[in-house]
Short mmCIF file of C-alpha atoms in Angstrom, two decimals:
data_model
loop_
_atom_site.label_atom_id
_atom_site.label_comp_id
_atom_site.label_asym_id
_atom_site.label_seq_id
_atom_site.Cartn_x
_atom_site.Cartn_y
_atom_site.Cartn_z
CA LEU A 917 17.09 2.86 13.58
CA ASP A 918 18.37 0.23 11.22
CA PHE A 919 17.68 -0.11 7.50
CA ARG A 920 17.43 -3.78 6.37
CA LYS A 921 18.08 -4.01 2.71
CA ASP A 922 17.67 -7.50 2.70
CA GLU A 923 14.09 -7.30 3.70
CA VAL A 924 13.47 -4.60 0.98
CA ASP A 925 15.18 -7.02 -1.51
CA ASP A 926 12.79 -9.74 -0.63
CA VAL A 927 9.73 -7.74 -1.35
CA ILE A 928 11.27 -6.66 -4.82
CA ARG A 929 12.20 -10.26 -5.68
CA PHE A 930 8.62 -11.29 -4.58
CA ALA A 931 6.98 -8.87 -6.90
CA GLY A 932 9.15 -9.95 -9.76
CA ARG A 933 7.41 -13.58 -9.60
CA PHE A 934 4.32 -12.16 -10.96
CA ARG A 935 3.42 -10.86 -14.42
CA HIS A 936 1.53 -7.78 -15.58
CA THR A 937 -1.97 -8.71 -16.21
CA LYS A 938 -3.38 -5.69 -18.25
CA GLY A 939 -2.07 -2.90 -20.49
CA LYS A 940 0.81 -2.82 -22.86
CA MET A 941 3.03 -4.80 -20.50
CA GLN A 942 0.44 -7.77 -20.10
CA GLY A 943 2.34 -11.12 -19.89
CA LYS A 944 5.74 -9.52 -19.09
CA LYS A 945 7.44 -10.06 -15.64
CA ILE A 946 6.87 -7.35 -13.19
CA GLU A 947 9.69 -4.84 -12.54
CA LEU A 948 8.69 -2.34 -9.77
CA LEU A 949 9.06 1.34 -10.83
CA MET A 950 11.29 3.59 -8.56
CA TRP A 951 8.67 5.28 -6.76
CA MET A 952 7.06 1.99 -5.75
CA ILE A 953 10.41 0.74 -4.57
CA PHE A 954 10.81 4.04 -2.48
CA VAL A 955 7.35 3.46 -0.83
CA LEU A 956 8.21 -0.29 -0.08
CA ALA A 957 11.63 0.38 1.04
CA ASN A 958 10.56 2.82 3.55
CA VAL A 959 7.66 0.78 4.84
CA PHE A 960 9.30 -2.67 5.08
CA GLY A 961 13.11 -1.51 5.38
CA TRP A 962 13.06 0.53 8.63
CA TYR A 963 13.45 -1.11 11.97
CA PHE A 964 14.07 -0.05 15.44
CA ASN A 965 17.44 -1.14 16.82
CA ASP A 966 18.36 -2.50 20.34
CA LYS A 967 18.58 1.05 21.81
CA HIS A 968 14.80 1.55 21.29
CA GLU A 969 11.94 0.17 23.42
CA ARG A 970 10.51 -1.29 20.25
CA SER A 971 13.69 -3.01 19.44
CA GLY A 972 13.38 -5.41 16.40
CA GLU A 973 9.96 -4.00 15.44
CA ARG A 974 9.27 -2.51 12.15
CA ARG A 975 9.27 1.35 12.38
CA PHE A 976 6.13 2.19 10.18
CA THR A 977 2.74 0.90 11.30
CA LYS A 978 0.83 3.57 9.21
CA ALA A 979 1.46 4.52 5.60
CA PHE A 980 -0.23 7.16 3.36
CA THR A 981 0.24 7.59 -0.43
CA LEU A 982 -1.40 10.22 -2.51
CA VAL A 983 -0.95 9.97 -6.23
CA ALA A 984 -2.90 10.65 -9.21
CA ARG A 985 -5.43 8.22 -10.86
CA GLY A 986 -3.88 5.48 -13.17
CA ASN A 987 -0.44 5.19 -11.59
CA ALA A 988 -1.09 1.50 -10.54
CA LYS A 989 -2.10 2.12 -6.99
CA SER A 990 -4.13 -0.86 -6.67
CA PHE A 991 -1.04 -3.09 -8.25
CA LEU A 992 1.02 -1.78 -5.37
CA CYS A 993 -1.45 -2.57 -2.67
CA SER A 994 -1.89 -6.03 -4.16
CA ILE A 995 1.95 -6.68 -3.79
CA VAL A 996 1.81 -5.51 -0.02
CA ALA A 997 -1.19 -7.74 0.65
CA LEU A 998 0.27 -10.93 -0.94
CA TYR A 999 3.47 -10.45 0.44
CA THR A 1000 1.99 -9.92 4.01
CA MET A 1001 0.07 -13.23 3.65
CA MET A 1002 3.12 -15.12 2.87
CA PHE A 1003 5.80 -13.46 5.06
CA SER A 1004 4.11 -11.91 8.06
CA PRO A 1005 5.63 -12.79 11.46
CA ASN A 1006 2.14 -13.40 12.67
CA GLY A 1007 0.41 -16.82 12.45
CA ASN A 1008 -2.91 -16.58 10.54
CA PRO A 1009 -2.26 -13.03 9.27
CA SER A 1010 -5.61 -11.17 8.36
CA CYS A 1011 -5.49 -8.76 5.54
CA TYR A 1012 -8.27 -6.46 4.52
CA SER A 1013 -9.05 -4.14 1.81
CA VAL A 1014 -11.65 -1.58 3.03
CA ALA A 1015 -13.43 1.05 0.81
CA ARG A 1016 -16.75 3.15 0.80
CA ASN A 1017 -18.49 0.24 -1.33
CA ALA A 1018 -18.08 -3.23 -2.32
CA ALA A 1019 -17.13 -2.40 -5.95
CA GLN A 1020 -14.02 -0.21 -4.76
CA ALA A 1021 -13.17 -2.70 -1.88
CA GLY A 1022 -12.88 -5.38 -4.44
CA ILE A 1023 -10.59 -3.71 -6.83
CA VAL A 1024 -7.36 -4.51 -4.96
CA PHE A 1025 -8.55 -8.07 -4.28
CA LYS A 1026 -9.55 -8.82 -7.84
CA ASP A 1027 -6.04 -7.42 -8.83
CA ALA A 1028 -4.43 -9.88 -6.27
CA LYS A 1029 -6.40 -12.80 -7.56
CA THR A 1030 -5.41 -12.02 -11.25
CA MET A 1031 -1.81 -11.57 -10.16
CA ILE A 1032 -1.77 -14.93 -8.39
CA LYS A 1033 -2.95 -16.64 -11.60
CA SER A 1034 0.14 -14.95 -13.52
CA ALA A 1035 2.68 -16.04 -10.96
CA ASP A 1036 5.13 -18.87 -11.65
CA SER A 1037 3.68 -22.39 -10.77
CA LEU A 1038 5.53 -22.74 -7.57
CA LEU A 1039 4.28 -19.55 -6.10
CA ARG A 1040 0.58 -20.10 -7.42
CA GLN A 1041 0.47 -23.32 -5.40
CA LYS A 1042 1.14 -21.50 -2.12
CA PHE A 1043 -2.50 -19.58 -2.44
CA ASN A 1044 -5.98 -20.83 -2.46
CA VAL A 1045 -7.95 -18.57 -4.50
CA MET A 1046 -11.77 -18.40 -3.72
CA ALA A 1047 -14.47 -16.10 -4.96
CA HIS A 1048 -14.39 -13.71 -2.02
CA LYS A 1049 -11.24 -14.26 -0.15
CA LEU A 1050 -7.72 -15.55 -0.71
CA GLN A 1051 -5.81 -17.91 1.59
CA SER A 1052 -2.12 -18.44 1.75
CA TRP A 1053 -1.26 -22.27 2.76
CA GLY A 1054 2.07 -21.66 4.66
CA LEU A 1055 0.87 -19.15 7.32
CA ASN A 1056 -2.86 -19.57 6.68
CA GLY A 1057 -2.99 -15.96 5.76
CA LEU A 1058 -6.19 -14.25 4.55
CA PHE A 1059 -7.01 -11.47 2.41
CA GLU A 1060 -10.63 -10.24 2.04
CA PRO A 1061 -12.37 -7.11 0.75
CA MET A 1062 -14.65 -5.30 3.16
CA ALA A 1063 -17.24 -2.50 2.33
CA ALA A 1064 -18.56 0.41 4.46
CA ASP A 1065 -19.98 -1.74 7.40
CA SER A 1066 -17.09 -1.37 9.82
CA GLN A 1067 -18.94 -3.82 12.27
CA SER A 1068 -17.81 -6.70 9.96
CA ILE A 1069 -14.07 -6.25 10.87
CA ASP A 1070 -14.62 -5.02 14.41
CA GLY A 1071 -12.79 -7.19 16.93
CA LEU A 1072 -10.67 -9.02 14.47
CA ARG A 1073 -6.77 -9.11 14.54
CA VAL A 1074 -5.46 -7.17 11.62
CA ALA A 1075 -1.95 -7.76 10.13
CA LEU A 1076 -2.68 -5.50 7.18
CA GLY A 1077 -5.37 -3.07 6.39
CA ILE A 1078 -5.60 -1.30 3.11
CA CYS A 1079 -7.80 1.75 2.96
CA ASP A 1080 -8.42 2.08 -0.83
CA GLU A 1081 -9.40 5.56 -2.28
CA LEU A 1082 -9.51 7.27 1.11
CA HIS A 1083 -10.90 10.38 -0.42
CA ALA A 1084 -14.16 8.52 -1.01
CA HIS A 1085 -14.66 7.57 2.61
CA HIS A 1086 -17.38 9.66 4.44
CA ASN A 1087 -15.25 9.48 7.81
CA ALA A 1088 -12.41 7.86 9.51
CA GLU A 1089 -14.53 4.98 11.02
CA LEU A 1090 -13.27 2.30 8.64
CA MET A 1091 -9.65 3.21 9.28
CA ASN A 1092 -10.03 3.68 13.01
CA THR A 1093 -11.73 0.11 13.07
CA LEU A 1094 -8.68 -1.34 11.35
CA ILE A 1095 -6.13 0.67 13.65
CA SER A 1096 -7.98 -0.81 16.75
CA GLY A 1097 -7.26 -4.39 15.25
CA ILE A 1098 -3.58 -4.09 15.18
CA SER A 1099 -2.80 -3.64 18.86
CA ALA A 1100 -2.04 -7.43 19.33
CA THR A 1101 -0.14 -7.92 15.94
CA THR A 1102 3.59 -7.82 15.31
CA ASN A 1103 4.71 -5.40 12.60
CA PRO A 1104 1.19 -4.48 11.39
CA LEU A 1105 0.62 -1.83 8.65
CA ILE A 1106 -2.38 0.32 8.00
CA PHE A 1107 -1.78 1.25 4.42
CA SER A 1108 -4.06 4.18 3.11
CA ILE A 1109 -3.69 5.11 -0.52
CA SER A 1110 -5.67 7.50 -2.59
CA THR A 1111 -6.15 9.97 -5.37
CA ALA A 1112 -6.98 13.52 -4.22
CA GLY A 1113 -10.62 13.54 -5.21
CA ILE A 1114 -12.56 16.63 -5.23
CA GLN A 1115 -13.40 17.09 -1.50
CA LEU A 1116 -11.57 19.85 0.10
CA ASP A 1117 -12.19 18.43 3.60
CA GLY A 1118 -12.71 15.05 4.97
CA VAL A 1119 -10.43 11.96 6.04
CA CYS A 1120 -8.17 11.96 3.24
CA ILE A 1121 -7.33 15.68 3.30
CA HIS A 1122 -6.87 15.31 7.06
CA GLU A 1123 -4.56 12.53 6.68
CA ARG A 1124 -2.63 14.51 3.88
CA ASN A 1125 -2.32 17.47 6.12
CA HIS A 1126 -1.05 15.27 9.04
CA VAL A 1127 1.61 13.71 6.74
CA ARG A 1128 2.67 17.13 5.54
CA ASP A 1129 3.09 18.41 9.22
CA ILE A 1130 5.06 15.07 10.04
CA ASN A 1131 7.43 15.54 6.99
CA SER A 1132 8.00 19.21 7.86
CA ASN A 1133 8.77 18.29 11.40
CA LEU A 1134 5.89 20.11 12.79
CA GLU A 1135 4.59 16.83 14.39
CA LYS A 1136 6.84 14.22 16.01
CA VAL A 1137 5.44 10.90 14.87
CA ASP A 1138 7.71 8.01 14.60
CA ASN A 1139 5.42 5.27 13.14
CA TYR A 1140 3.75 7.22 10.10
CA PHE A 1141 5.26 7.21 6.61
CA GLY A 1142 3.59 9.56 4.24
CA ILE A 1143 4.25 10.59 0.69
CA GLU A 1144 2.34 12.88 -1.59
CA PHE A 1145 3.04 13.02 -5.42
CA ALA A 1146 1.94 16.36 -6.76
CA ILE A 1147 3.22 19.44 -8.65
CA ASP A 1148 4.53 22.23 -6.50
CA GLU A 1149 2.38 25.39 -5.84
CA LYS A 1150 4.47 27.50 -8.25
CA ASP A 1151 4.58 24.85 -10.99
CA ASN A 1152 2.96 25.49 -14.24
CA TRP A 1153 0.63 22.57 -14.65
CA GLU A 1154 0.48 22.83 -18.47
CA ASP A 1155 4.33 22.13 -18.56
CA GLU A 1156 4.99 18.53 -19.34
CA LYS A 1157 8.19 18.59 -17.33
CA ASN A 1158 6.17 18.91 -14.35
CA TRP A 1159 3.78 16.06 -14.96
CA PRO A 1160 5.85 13.22 -13.56
CA LYS A 1161 5.85 15.00 -10.00
CA ALA A 1162 2.12 13.98 -9.87
CA ASN A 1163 2.30 11.00 -12.13
CA PRO A 1164 5.39 8.93 -11.17
CA SER A 1165 4.24 6.07 -13.51
CA LEU A 1166 4.25 8.50 -16.54
CA GLY A 1167 5.34 6.42 -19.61
CA TYR A 1168 4.50 3.15 -17.94
CA ALA A 1169 0.99 2.79 -16.32
CA VAL A 1170 0.19 6.39 -17.41
CA ASN A 1171 0.23 7.58 -21.04
CA ILE A 1172 1.48 11.10 -21.47
CA HIS A 1173 -1.23 11.61 -24.30
CA SER A 1174 -4.24 10.36 -22.18
#
């Protein structure tokens, strides 16, 4: 494996061309938090070297992030989507945000629209902002929200599929439909992100357990990056020192008194 720091630096610099669009940081240039950089560095930084049959390809085609509500998940997804539209190695890269309902699917999309309007003038000109889709002029990239009807994306080539709030998905149908669309795409990514929710089974818990097994070396899966932000089983949840484990944006996107 090779780690391409320049690729990671590109993503970080790209994010810095936007401004915060809400909260106490509104109007200020974006500086990614360390946990966000860690996720992006793993997803965009690792490549197979010339000793591997997938030489030159990005290692991770799937990513899973589980983090508490309010930690700017949608913002992180927006950065990934806008960057993919601009710099994917694929012509006409198609990016989709899918969720159980239209309102949820539209959250990342609306964040991305607002972020484009906050960007510097040169970057703004590289996007065409429409009511229900975004387009990047250079690669003719597309970003579009999709609700629970998986037939609407069946058969399409997918450069990026974002499964937002995976805990609310009834099953893995939407995610599997996205996965079926990446077979002919270079360096694709299926990015699932969610809070834990209240369900003790279902697709989100299945993916969480799958990621735990991979990270514990119980399963050998080279192409799946996963991270779970949570307190440890023996931690006292009432102890404020433990709260950043589940809330890595504490003090920034998350108020300690909220």
